[in-house]
Amino acid sequence: MIQVKPKKYFGQHFLTDLQIAHNIVESLPSDISSVLEIGPGTGVLTQFLINNKDINFSAIEIDTEAIAFLHEKFPNLHLIEGDFLKMDLQKEFGKQQFSIIGNFPYNISSQIFFKVLENRDQIPYVVGMIQKEVAERIAAKHGNKTYGITSVLLQSFYTIEYLFTVNEHVFDPPPKVKSAVIRLSRNNVQKLNCNETLFVRTVKTAFNQRRKTLRNSLKPLLNGLPTPEPIFNLRPEQLSVSDFIFLTNLLEEKLGK
Ligand code: SAH
């Protein structure tokens, strides 16, 4: 086991507890063949992944100092130098499936999840450490105050598990927020049972004014059409994924007539 000395990059927090690093890596299911690590930094997770002969492992890192450090520490690492958000996944993986792991850069964790959603049919699992509040929001069930756009969109195509909370003191420097590790596992939904573009617009429009009833928050989509159905009395956080599908079909029917 390599004991890495964390370096300090502005705005990033490096995990120093090797047991937790090990637990994060162990949270990946064993039936996977390819793994991409986002933001290896000083390699605290990488060291547990690189010697696994059963997986095809690569990592993407944006920071030049970290890149130089990783090349030296792990000469055999397939390291992609650049920004995950701009990465051409098809160029790297073709049509192959790959899972994602990382102690994510917290400032772009939502964008990482949106990129996962766009490429969902290639990404069976994601194990990520993120800010605790973001993890709670993604994992929240309907009826919960933190349930929102990312919860609905991600839960449409992934089963979300909040795995464990990570205390700020195991990072260098300690962040101001607590962290948590979550696992996303692709469900078997290939296509939602509705117009998916309208579904996304409906979810976003509804949560844009989350305290209002759908009758009011969805006005921008409704073109003044009447809304006698009881579902319009609800607020967005009361709707499950399948309720949103039902609502989307209702809207499509109204708008089409
Ligand atoms: N995995 C390490 C580092 C976590 S900090 C650990 O647990 O200690 C987040 C890492 O993501 C940093 O190394 C940072 O340089 C890198 N990073 C930030 N933005 C990135 C991006 N857009 N694409 C790839 N890596 C990024």
PDB file of N, CA and C in Angstrom, residues 116-215:
ATOM      1  N   VAL A 116     -23.327  11.757 -16.755  1.00  0.00           N
ATOM      2  CA  VAL A 116     -23.637  10.333 -16.558  1.00  0.00           C
ATOM      3  C   VAL A 116     -25.018  10.023 -17.155  1.00  0.00           C
ATOM      4  N   LEU A 117     -25.987  10.885 -16.857  1.00  0.00           N
ATOM      5  CA  LEU A 117     -27.349  10.653 -17.376  1.00  0.00           C
ATOM      6  C   LEU A 117     -27.376  10.617 -18.900  1.00  0.00           C
ATOM      7  N   GLU A 118     -26.644  11.542 -19.510  1.00  0.00           N
ATOM      8  CA  GLU A 118     -26.611  11.581 -20.975  1.00  0.00           C
ATOM      9  C   GLU A 118     -26.005  10.311 -21.560  1.00  0.00           C
ATOM     10  N   ASN A 119     -25.120   9.684 -20.793  1.00  0.00           N
ATOM     11  CA  ASN A 119     -24.425   8.490 -21.293  1.00  0.00           C
ATOM     12  C   ASN A 119     -24.846   7.238 -20.531  1.00  0.00           C
ATOM     13  N   ARG A 120     -26.062   7.265 -20.021  1.00  0.00           N
ATOM     14  CA  ARG A 120     -26.508   6.239 -19.068  1.00  0.00           C
ATOM     15  C   ARG A 120     -26.436   4.810 -19.588  1.00  0.00           C
ATOM     16  N   ASP A 121     -26.602   4.639 -20.896  1.00  0.00           N
ATOM     17  CA  ASP A 121     -26.619   3.259 -21.377  1.00  0.00           C
ATOM     18  C   ASP A 121     -25.237   2.635 -21.451  1.00  0.00           C
ATOM     19  N   GLN A 122     -24.213   3.461 -21.214  1.00  0.00           N
ATOM     20  CA  GLN A 122     -22.840   2.951 -21.167  1.00  0.00           C
ATOM     21  C   GLN A 122     -22.300   2.880 -19.756  1.00  0.00           C
ATOM     22  N   ILE A 123     -23.026   3.454 -18.802  1.00  0.00           N
ATOM     23  CA  ILE A 123     -22.491   3.598 -17.448  1.00  0.00           C
ATOM     24  C   ILE A 123     -23.366   2.841 -16.445  1.00  0.00           C
ATOM     25  N   PRO A 124     -23.010   1.581 -16.147  1.00  0.00           N
ATOM     26  CA  PRO A 124     -23.873   0.799 -15.258  1.00  0.00           C
ATOM     27  C   PRO A 124     -23.808   1.238 -13.790  1.00  0.00           C
ATOM     28  N   TYR A 125     -22.636   1.701 -13.341  1.00  0.00           N
ATOM     29  CA  TYR A 125     -22.512   2.073 -11.923  1.00  0.00           C
ATOM     30  C   TYR A 125     -21.677   3.341 -11.768  1.00  0.00           C
ATOM     31  N   VAL A 126     -22.021   4.111 -10.745  1.00  0.00           N
ATOM     32  CA  VAL A 126     -21.188   5.240 -10.329  1.00  0.00           C
ATOM     33  C   VAL A 126     -21.052   5.146  -8.812  1.00  0.00           C
ATOM     34  N   VAL A 127     -19.803   5.191  -8.327  1.00  0.00           N
ATOM     35  CA  VAL A 127     -19.576   5.315  -6.884  1.00  0.00           C
ATOM     36  C   VAL A 127     -18.834   6.626  -6.698  1.00  0.00           C
ATOM     37  N   GLY A 128     -19.450   7.557  -5.982  1.00  0.00           N
ATOM     38  CA  GLY A 128     -18.825   8.872  -5.881  1.00  0.00           C
ATOM     39  C   GLY A 128     -18.926   9.445  -4.485  1.00  0.00           C
ATOM     40  N   MET A 129     -17.849  10.141  -4.090  1.00  0.00           N
ATOM     41  CA  MET A 129     -17.920  10.917  -2.859  1.00  0.00           C
ATOM     42  C   MET A 129     -18.228  12.345  -3.251  1.00  0.00           C
ATOM     43  N   ILE A 130     -19.245  12.890  -2.618  1.00  0.00           N
ATOM     44  CA  ILE A 130     -19.700  14.252  -2.916  1.00  0.00           C
ATOM     45  C   ILE A 130     -20.109  14.930  -1.615  1.00  0.00           C
ATOM     46  N   GLN A 131     -20.488  16.182  -1.727  1.00  0.00           N
ATOM     47  CA  GLN A 131     -20.966  16.896  -0.546  1.00  0.00           C
ATOM     48  C   GLN A 131     -22.216  16.191   0.000  1.00  0.00           C
ATOM     49  N   LYS A 132     -22.268  16.068   1.333  1.00  0.00           N
ATOM     50  CA  LYS A 132     -23.353  15.305   1.961  1.00  0.00           C
ATOM     51  C   LYS A 132     -24.746  15.784   1.521  1.00  0.00           C
ATOM     52  N   GLU A 133     -24.936  17.093   1.481  1.00  0.00           N
ATOM     53  CA  GLU A 133     -26.262  17.629   1.120  1.00  0.00           C
ATOM     54  C   GLU A 133     -26.646  17.231  -0.302  1.00  0.00           C
ATOM     55  N   VAL A 134     -25.648  17.217  -1.185  1.00  0.00           N
ATOM     56  CA  VAL A 134     -25.931  16.847  -2.577  1.00  0.00           C
ATOM     57  C   VAL A 134     -26.295  15.358  -2.643  1.00  0.00           C
ATOM     58  N   ALA A 135     -25.567  14.559  -1.868  1.00  0.00           N
ATOM     59  CA  ALA A 135     -25.858  13.116  -1.822  1.00  0.00           C
ATOM     60  C   ALA A 135     -27.280  12.884  -1.289  1.00  0.00           C
ATOM     61  N   GLU A 136     -27.641  13.622  -0.251  1.00  0.00           N
ATOM     62  CA  GLU A 136     -28.984  13.459   0.324  1.00  0.00           C
ATOM     63  C   GLU A 136     -30.061  13.847  -0.680  1.00  0.00           C
ATOM     64  N   ARG A 137     -29.765  14.925  -1.425  1.00  0.00           N
ATOM     65  CA  ARG A 137     -30.753  15.394  -2.404  1.00  0.00           C
ATOM     66  C   ARG A 137     -30.947  14.357  -3.503  1.00  0.00           C
ATOM     67  N   ILE A 138     -29.837  13.818  -3.995  1.00  0.00           N
ATOM     68  CA  ILE A 138     -29.935  12.836  -5.084  1.00  0.00           C
ATOM     69  C   ILE A 138     -30.678  11.581  -4.630  1.00  0.00           C
ATOM     70  N   ALA A 139     -30.446  11.199  -3.371  1.00  0.00           N
ATOM     71  CA  ALA A 139     -31.037   9.961  -2.876  1.00  0.00           C
ATOM     72  C   ALA A 139     -32.456  10.161  -2.322  1.00  0.00           C
ATOM     73  N   ALA A 140     -32.882  11.424  -2.177  1.00  0.00           N
ATOM     74  CA  ALA A 140     -34.165  11.696  -1.505  1.00  0.00           C
ATOM     75  C   ALA A 140     -35.349  11.095  -2.257  1.00  0.00           C
ATOM     76  N   LYS A 141     -36.270  10.582  -1.477  1.00  0.00           N
ATOM     77  CA  LYS A 141     -37.508  10.056  -2.056  1.00  0.00           C
ATOM     78  C   LYS A 141     -38.549  11.176  -2.083  1.00  0.00           C
ATOM     79  N   HIS A 142     -39.585  10.998  -2.912  1.00  0.00           N
ATOM     80  CA  HIS A 142     -40.620  12.037  -2.967  1.00  0.00           C
ATOM     81  C   HIS A 142     -41.287  12.173  -1.600  1.00  0.00           C
ATOM     82  N   GLY A 143     -41.750  13.374  -1.323  1.00  0.00           N
ATOM     83  CA  GLY A 143     -42.306  13.649  -0.003  1.00  0.00           C
ATOM     84  C   GLY A 143     -41.270  14.271   0.918  1.00  0.00           C
ATOM     85  N   ASN A 144     -40.019  14.258   0.470  1.00  0.00           N
ATOM     86  CA  ASN A 144     -38.925  14.778   1.269  1.00  0.00           C
ATOM     87  C   ASN A 144     -38.578  16.203   0.821  1.00  0.00           C
ATOM     88  N   LYS A 145     -38.225  17.041   1.757  1.00  0.00           N
ATOM     89  CA  LYS A 145     -37.936  18.454   1.433  1.00  0.00           C
ATOM     90  C   LYS A 145     -36.785  18.631   0.443  1.00  0.00           C
ATOM     91  N   THR A 146     -35.836  17.706   0.464  1.00  0.00           N
ATOM     92  CA  THR A 146     -34.658  17.881  -0.391  1.00  0.00           C
ATOM     93  C   THR A 146     -34.832  17.256  -1.784  1.00  0.00           C
ATOM     94  N   TYR A 147     -35.963  16.586  -1.981  1.00  0.00           N
ATOM     95  CA  TYR A 147     -36.254  15.967  -3.283  1.00  0.00           C
ATOM     96  C   TYR A 147     -36.356  17.059  -4.353  1.00  0.00           C
ATOM     97  N   GLY A 148     -35.621  16.894  -5.452  1.00  0.00           N
ATOM     98  CA  GLY A 148     -35.631  17.949  -6.471  1.00  0.00           C
ATOM     99  C   GLY A 148     -35.319  17.420  -7.857  1.00  0.00           C
ATOM    100  N   ILE A 149     -34.859  18.331  -8.728  1.00  0.00           N
ATOM    101  CA  ILE A 149     -34.649  17.978 -10.137  1.00  0.00           C
ATOM    102  C   ILE A 149     -33.685  16.805 -10.298  1.00  0.00           C
ATOM    103  N   THR A 150     -32.524  16.894  -9.619  1.00  0.00           N
ATOM    104  CA  THR A 150     -31.541  15.807  -9.803  1.00  0.00           C
ATOM    105  C   THR A 150     -32.077  14.484  -9.245  1.00  0.00           C
ATOM    106  N   SER A 151     -32.846  14.545  -8.150  1.00  0.00           N
ATOM    107  CA  SER A 151     -33.403  13.292  -7.611  1.00  0.00           C
ATOM    108  C   SER A 151     -34.302  12.641  -8.656  1.00  0.00           C
ATOM    109  N   VAL A 152     -35.210  13.410  -9.238  1.00  0.00           N
ATOM    110  CA  VAL A 152     -36.171  12.815 -10.178  1.00  0.00           C
ATOM    111  C   VAL A 152     -35.457  12.298 -11.426  1.00  0.00           C
ATOM    112  N   LEU A 153     -34.581  13.131 -11.989  1.00  0.00           N
ATOM    113  CA  LEU A 153     -33.953  12.731 -13.257  1.00  0.00           C
ATOM    114  C   LEU A 153     -33.042  11.523 -13.053  1.00  0.00           C
ATOM    115  N   LEU A 154     -32.235  11.538 -11.990  1.00  0.00           N
ATOM    116  CA  LEU A 154     -31.331  10.396 -11.769  1.00  0.00           C
ATOM    117  C   LEU A 154     -32.108   9.140 -11.367  1.00  0.00           C
ATOM    118  N   GLN A 155     -33.114   9.315 -10.521  1.00  0.00           N
ATOM    119  CA  GLN A 155     -33.873   8.136 -10.077  1.00  0.00           C
ATOM    120  C   GLN A 155     -34.716   7.515 -11.191  1.00  0.00           C
ATOM    121  N   SER A 156     -34.916   8.270 -12.279  1.00  0.00           N
ATOM    122  CA  SER A 156     -35.634   7.691 -13.414  1.00  0.00           C
ATOM    123  C   SER A 156     -34.830   6.548 -14.035  1.00  0.00           C
ATOM    124  N   PHE A 157     -33.518   6.661 -13.986  1.00  0.00           N
ATOM    125  CA  PHE A 157     -32.678   5.681 -14.684  1.00  0.00           C
ATOM    126  C   PHE A 157     -31.684   4.951 -13.778  1.00  0.00           C
ATOM    127  N   TYR A 158     -31.580   5.368 -12.528  1.00  0.00           N
ATOM    128  CA  TYR A 158     -30.646   4.713 -11.603  1.00  0.00           C
ATOM    129  C   TYR A 158     -31.310   4.443 -10.254  1.00  0.00           C
ATOM    130  N   THR A 159     -30.889   3.368  -9.630  1.00  0.00           N
ATOM    131  CA  THR A 159     -31.215   3.139  -8.228  1.00  0.00           C
ATOM    132  C   THR A 159     -30.119   3.833  -7.427  1.00  0.00           C
ATOM    133  N   ILE A 160     -30.507   4.658  -6.488  1.00  0.00           N
ATOM    134  CA  ILE A 160     -29.527   5.439  -5.739  1.00  0.00           C
ATOM    135  C   ILE A 160     -29.418   4.905  -4.315  1.00  0.00           C
ATOM    136  N   GLU A 161     -28.208   4.687  -3.864  1.00  0.00           N
ATOM    137  CA  GLU A 161     -27.998   4.280  -2.473  1.00  0.00           C
ATOM    138  C   GLU A 161     -27.054   5.268  -1.788  1.00  0.00           C
ATOM    139  N   TYR A 162     -27.515   5.793  -0.682  1.00  0.00           N
ATOM    140  CA  TYR A 162     -26.648   6.620   0.162  1.00  0.00           C
ATOM    141  C   TYR A 162     -25.863   5.620   1.017  1.00  0.00           C
ATOM    142  N   LEU A 163     -24.550   5.505   0.783  1.00  0.00           N
ATOM    143  CA  LEU A 163     -23.799   4.426   1.433  1.00  0.00           C
ATOM    144  C   LEU A 163     -23.277   4.810   2.817  1.00  0.00           C
ATOM    145  N   PHE A 164     -22.507   5.877   2.906  1.00  0.00           N
ATOM    146  CA  PHE A 164     -22.039   6.308   4.229  1.00  0.00           C
ATOM    147  C   PHE A 164     -21.587   7.766   4.231  1.00  0.00           C
ATOM    148  N   THR A 165     -21.606   8.345   5.410  1.00  0.00           N
ATOM    149  CA  THR A 165     -21.202   9.736   5.605  1.00  0.00           C
ATOM    150  C   THR A 165     -19.714   9.759   5.934  1.00  0.00           C
ATOM    151  N   VAL A 166     -19.012  10.777   5.459  1.00  0.00           N
ATOM    152  CA  VAL A 166     -17.584  10.890   5.727  1.00  0.00           C
ATOM    153  C   VAL A 166     -17.308  12.231   6.419  1.00  0.00           C
ATOM    154  N   ASN A 167     -16.693  12.113   7.572  1.00  0.00           N
ATOM    155  CA  ASN A 167     -16.389  13.271   8.406  1.00  0.00           C
ATOM    156  C   ASN A 167     -15.345  14.190   7.760  1.00  0.00           C
ATOM    157  N   GLU A 168     -15.457  15.484   7.974  1.00  0.00           N
ATOM    158  CA  GLU A 168     -14.530  16.438   7.335  1.00  0.00           C
ATOM    159  C   GLU A 168     -13.082  16.275   7.783  1.00  0.00           C
ATOM    160  N   HIS A 169     -12.856  15.647   8.963  1.00  0.00           N
ATOM    161  CA  HIS A 169     -11.491  15.578   9.501  1.00  0.00           C
ATOM    162  C   HIS A 169     -10.596  14.545   8.822  1.00  0.00           C
ATOM    163  N   VAL A 170     -11.151  13.761   7.914  1.00  0.00           N
ATOM    164  CA  VAL A 170     -10.305  12.793   7.212  1.00  0.00           C
ATOM    165  C   VAL A 170      -9.824  13.352   5.870  1.00  0.00           C
ATOM    166  N   PHE A 171      -9.989  14.664   5.690  1.00  0.00           N
ATOM    167  CA  PHE A 171      -9.504  15.313   4.477  1.00  0.00           C
ATOM    168  C   PHE A 171      -8.411  16.315   4.819  1.00  0.00           C
ATOM    169  N   ASP A 172      -7.554  16.557   3.849  1.00  0.00           N
ATOM    170  CA  ASP A 172      -6.550  17.595   3.992  1.00  0.00           C
ATOM    171  C   ASP A 172      -6.625  18.522   2.779  1.00  0.00           C
ATOM    172  N   PRO A 173      -6.951  19.797   2.934  1.00  0.00           N
ATOM    173  CA  PRO A 173      -7.464  20.407   4.162  1.00  0.00           C
ATOM    174  C   PRO A 173      -8.909  19.974   4.426  1.00  0.00           C
ATOM    175  N   PRO A 174      -9.377  20.042   5.684  1.00  0.00           N
ATOM    176  CA  PRO A 174     -10.762  19.653   5.944  1.00  0.00           C
ATOM    177  C   PRO A 174     -11.737  20.612   5.256  1.00  0.00           C
ATOM    178  N   PRO A 175     -12.694  20.080   4.535  1.00  0.00           N
ATOM    179  CA  PRO A 175     -13.680  20.963   3.901  1.00  0.00           C
ATOM    180  C   PRO A 175     -14.638  21.541   4.956  1.00  0.00           C
ATOM    181  N   LYS A 176     -15.407  22.530   4.563  1.00  0.00           N
ATOM    182  CA  LYS A 176     -16.370  23.128   5.508  1.00  0.00           C
ATOM    183  C   LYS A 176     -17.636  22.285   5.599  1.00  0.00           C
ATOM    184  N   VAL A 177     -17.746  21.336   4.702  1.00  0.00           N
ATOM    185  CA  VAL A 177     -18.981  20.552   4.636  1.00  0.00           C
ATOM    186  C   VAL A 177     -18.675  19.084   4.906  1.00  0.00           C
ATOM    187  N   LYS A 178     -19.703  18.344   5.288  1.00  0.00           N
ATOM    188  CA  LYS A 178     -19.537  16.898   5.413  1.00  0.00           C
ATOM    189  C   LYS A 178     -19.675  16.272   4.021  1.00  0.00           C
ATOM    190  N   SER A 179     -19.162  15.072   3.913  1.00  0.00           N
ATOM    191  CA  SER A 179     -19.205  14.382   2.633  1.00  0.00           C
ATOM    192  C   SER A 179     -19.966  13.071   2.771  1.00  0.00           C
ATOM    193  N   ALA A 180     -20.295  12.500   1.640  1.00  0.00           N
ATOM    194  CA  ALA A 180     -20.975  11.205   1.665  1.00  0.00           C
ATOM    195  C   ALA A 180     -20.652  10.453   0.387  1.00  0.00           C
ATOM    196  N   VAL A 181     -20.734   9.143   0.505  1.00  0.00           N
ATOM    197  CA  VAL A 181     -20.490   8.289  -0.659  1.00  0.00           C
ATOM    198  C   VAL A 181     -21.827   7.708  -1.110  1.00  0.00           C
ATOM    199  N   ILE A 182     -22.101   7.846  -2.399  1.00  0.00           N
ATOM    200  CA  ILE A 182     -23.331   7.258  -2.931  1.00  0.00           C
ATOM    201  C   ILE A 182     -23.002   6.315  -4.081  1.00  0.00           C
ATOM    202  N   ARG A 183     -23.943   5.401  -4.309  1.00  0.00           N
ATOM    203  CA  ARG A 183     -23.791   4.474  -5.438  1.00  0.00           C
ATOM    204  C   ARG A 183     -25.023   4.581  -6.335  1.00  0.00           C
ATOM    205  N   LEU A 184     -24.782   4.727  -7.611  1.00  0.00           N
ATOM    206  CA  LEU A 184     -25.852   4.725  -8.610  1.00  0.00           C
ATOM    207  C   LEU A 184     -25.751   3.417  -9.382  1.00  0.00           C
ATOM    208  N   SER A 185     -26.838   2.695  -9.489  1.00  0.00           N
ATOM    209  CA  SER A 185     -26.856   1.453 -10.276  1.00  0.00           C
ATOM    210  C   SER A 185     -27.945   1.595 -11.328  1.00  0.00           C
ATOM    211  N   ARG A 186     -27.571   1.406 -12.559  1.00  0.00           N
ATOM    212  CA  ARG A 186     -28.518   1.571 -13.677  1.00  0.00           C
ATOM    213  C   ARG A 186     -29.683   0.613 -13.494  1.00  0.00           C
ATOM    214  N   ASN A 187     -30.915   1.132 -13.587  1.00  0.00           N
ATOM    215  CA  ASN A 187     -32.083   0.250 -13.496  1.00  0.00           C
ATOM    216  C   ASN A 187     -32.386  -0.317 -14.888  1.00  0.00           C
ATOM    217  N   ASN A 188     -33.515  -1.004 -15.030  1.00  0.00           N
ATOM    218  CA  ASN A 188     -33.753  -1.618 -16.344  1.00  0.00           C
ATOM    219  C   ASN A 188     -34.686  -0.789 -17.237  1.00  0.00           C
ATOM    220  N   VAL A 189     -34.858   0.479 -16.897  1.00  0.00           N
ATOM    221  CA  VAL A 189     -35.708   1.336 -17.728  1.00  0.00           C
ATOM    222  C   VAL A 189     -34.918   1.805 -18.949  1.00  0.00           C
ATOM    223  N   GLN A 190     -35.348   1.400 -20.121  1.00  0.00           N
ATOM    224  CA  GLN A 190     -34.662   1.831 -21.335  1.00  0.00           C
ATOM    225  C   GLN A 190     -35.201   3.170 -21.807  1.00  0.00           C
ATOM    226  N   LYS A 191     -36.510   3.281 -21.785  1.00  0.00           N
ATOM    227  CA  LYS A 191     -37.158   4.535 -22.197  1.00  0.00           C
ATOM    228  C   LYS A 191     -38.275   4.830 -21.227  1.00  0.00           C
ATOM    229  N   LEU A 192     -38.432   6.085 -20.865  1.00  0.00           N
ATOM    230  CA  LEU A 192     -39.557   6.436 -20.000  1.00  0.00           C
ATOM    231  C   LEU A 192     -40.831   6.309 -20.817  1.00  0.00           C
ATOM    232  N   ASN A 193     -41.908   6.005 -20.124  1.00  0.00           N
ATOM    233  CA  ASN A 193     -43.169   5.781 -20.800  1.00  0.00           C
ATOM    234  C   ASN A 193     -43.876   7.109 -21.118  1.00  0.00           C
ATOM    235  N   CYS A 194     -43.141   8.041 -21.674  1.00  0.00           N
ATOM    236  CA  CYS A 194     -43.697   9.363 -22.009  1.00  0.00           C
ATOM    237  C   CYS A 194     -42.703  10.086 -22.916  1.00  0.00           C
ATOM    238  N   ASN A 195     -43.074  11.274 -23.355  1.00  0.00           N
ATOM    239  CA  ASN A 195     -42.181  12.129 -24.126  1.00  0.00           C
ATOM    240  C   ASN A 195     -41.068  12.624 -23.190  1.00  0.00           C
ATOM    241  N   GLU A 196     -39.843  12.146 -23.409  1.00  0.00           N
ATOM    242  CA  GLU A 196     -38.771  12.419 -22.430  1.00  0.00           C
ATOM    243  C   GLU A 196     -38.351  13.887 -22.404  1.00  0.00           C
ATOM    244  N   THR A 197     -38.426  14.548 -23.552  1.00  0.00           N
ATOM    245  CA  THR A 197     -38.061  15.974 -23.578  1.00  0.00           C
ATOM    246  C   THR A 197     -39.055  16.780 -22.747  1.00  0.00           C
ATOM    247  N   LEU A 198     -40.333  16.463 -22.927  1.00  0.00           N
ATOM    248  CA  LEU A 198     -41.362  17.168 -22.152  1.00  0.00           C
ATOM    249  C   LEU A 198     -41.257  16.805 -20.666  1.00  0.00           C
ATOM    250  N   PHE A 199     -40.880  15.569 -20.374  1.00  0.00           N
ATOM    251  CA  PHE A 199     -40.677  15.121 -18.983  1.00  0.00           C
ATOM    252  C   PHE A 199     -39.634  16.002 -18.288  1.00  0.00           C
ATOM    253  N   VAL A 200     -38.491  16.175 -18.944  1.00  0.00           N
ATOM    254  CA  VAL A 200     -37.418  16.981 -18.347  1.00  0.00           C
ATOM    255  C   VAL A 200     -37.885  18.427 -18.161  1.00  0.00           C
ATOM    256  N   ARG A 201     -38.563  18.960 -19.180  1.00  0.00           N
ATOM    257  CA  ARG A 201     -39.071  20.340 -19.064  1.00  0.00           C
ATOM    258  C   ARG A 201     -40.086  20.464 -17.934  1.00  0.00           C
ATOM    259  N   THR A 202     -40.938  19.470 -17.801  1.00  0.00           N
ATOM    260  CA  THR A 202     -41.965  19.498 -16.756  1.00  0.00           C
ATOM    261  C   THR A 202     -41.320  19.472 -15.372  1.00  0.00           C
ATOM    262  N   VAL A 203     -40.351  18.569 -15.188  1.00  0.00           N
ATOM    263  CA  VAL A 203     -39.681  18.453 -13.885  1.00  0.00           C
ATOM    264  C   VAL A 203     -38.971  19.769 -13.556  1.00  0.00           C
ATOM    265  N   LYS A 204     -38.239  20.294 -14.527  1.00  0.00           N
ATOM    266  CA  LYS A 204     -37.480  21.534 -14.263  1.00  0.00           C
ATOM    267  C   LYS A 204     -38.416  22.711 -13.991  1.00  0.00           C
ATOM    268  N   THR A 205     -39.471  22.828 -14.785  1.00  0.00           N
ATOM    269  CA  THR A 205     -40.404  23.950 -14.611  1.00  0.00           C
ATOM    270  C   THR A 205     -41.116  23.846 -13.258  1.00  0.00           C
ATOM    271  N   ALA A 206     -41.504  22.631 -12.900  1.00  0.00           N
ATOM    272  CA  ALA A 206     -42.236  22.440 -11.635  1.00  0.00           C
ATOM    273  C   ALA A 206     -41.355  22.809 -10.435  1.00  0.00           C
ATOM    274  N   PHE A 207     -40.103  22.363 -10.446  1.00  0.00           N
ATOM    275  CA  PHE A 207     -39.230  22.624  -9.291  1.00  0.00           C
ATOM    276  C   PHE A 207     -38.656  24.048  -9.286  1.00  0.00           C
ATOM    277  N   ASN A 208     -38.790  24.713 -10.413  1.00  0.00           N
ATOM    278  CA  ASN A 208     -38.373  26.102 -10.475  1.00  0.00           C
ATOM    279  C   ASN A 208     -39.113  26.950  -9.439  1.00  0.00           C
ATOM    280  N   GLN A 209     -40.359  26.550  -9.167  1.00  0.00           N
ATOM    281  CA  GLN A 209     -41.144  27.243  -8.137  1.00  0.00           C
ATOM    282  C   GLN A 209     -41.735  26.157  -7.246  1.00  0.00           C
ATOM    283  N   ARG A 210     -40.854  25.557  -6.447  1.00  0.00           N
ATOM    284  CA  ARG A 210     -41.231  24.320  -5.769  1.00  0.00           C
ATOM    285  C   ARG A 210     -42.294  24.486  -4.701  1.00  0.00           C
ATOM    286  N   ARG A 211     -42.511  25.689  -4.224  1.00  0.00           N
ATOM    287  CA  ARG A 211     -43.511  25.881  -3.170  1.00  0.00           C
ATOM    288  C   ARG A 211     -44.913  26.059  -3.739  1.00  0.00           C
ATOM    289  N   LYS A 212     -44.997  26.285  -5.033  1.00  0.00           N
ATOM    290  CA  LYS A 212     -46.315  26.485  -5.646  1.00  0.00           C
ATOM    291  C   LYS A 212     -46.923  25.149  -6.052  1.00  0.00           C
ATOM    292  N   THR A 213     -48.235  25.150  -6.198  1.00  0.00           N
ATOM    293  CA  THR A 213     -48.874  23.947  -6.744  1.00  0.00           C
ATOM    294  C   THR A 213     -48.526  23.865  -8.227  1.00  0.00           C
ATOM    295  N   LEU A 214     -48.648  22.651  -8.761  1.00  0.00           N
ATOM    296  CA  LEU A 214     -48.309  22.451 -10.177  1.00  0.00           C
ATOM    297  C   LEU A 214     -49.193  23.314 -11.079  1.00  0.00           C
ATOM    298  N   ARG A 215     -50.405  23.551 -10.648  1.00  0.00           N
ATOM    299  CA  ARG A 215     -51.321  24.395 -11.438  1.00  0.00           C
ATOM    300  C   ARG A 215     -50.675  25.764 -11.705  1.00  0.00           C
TER     301      ARG A 215
END
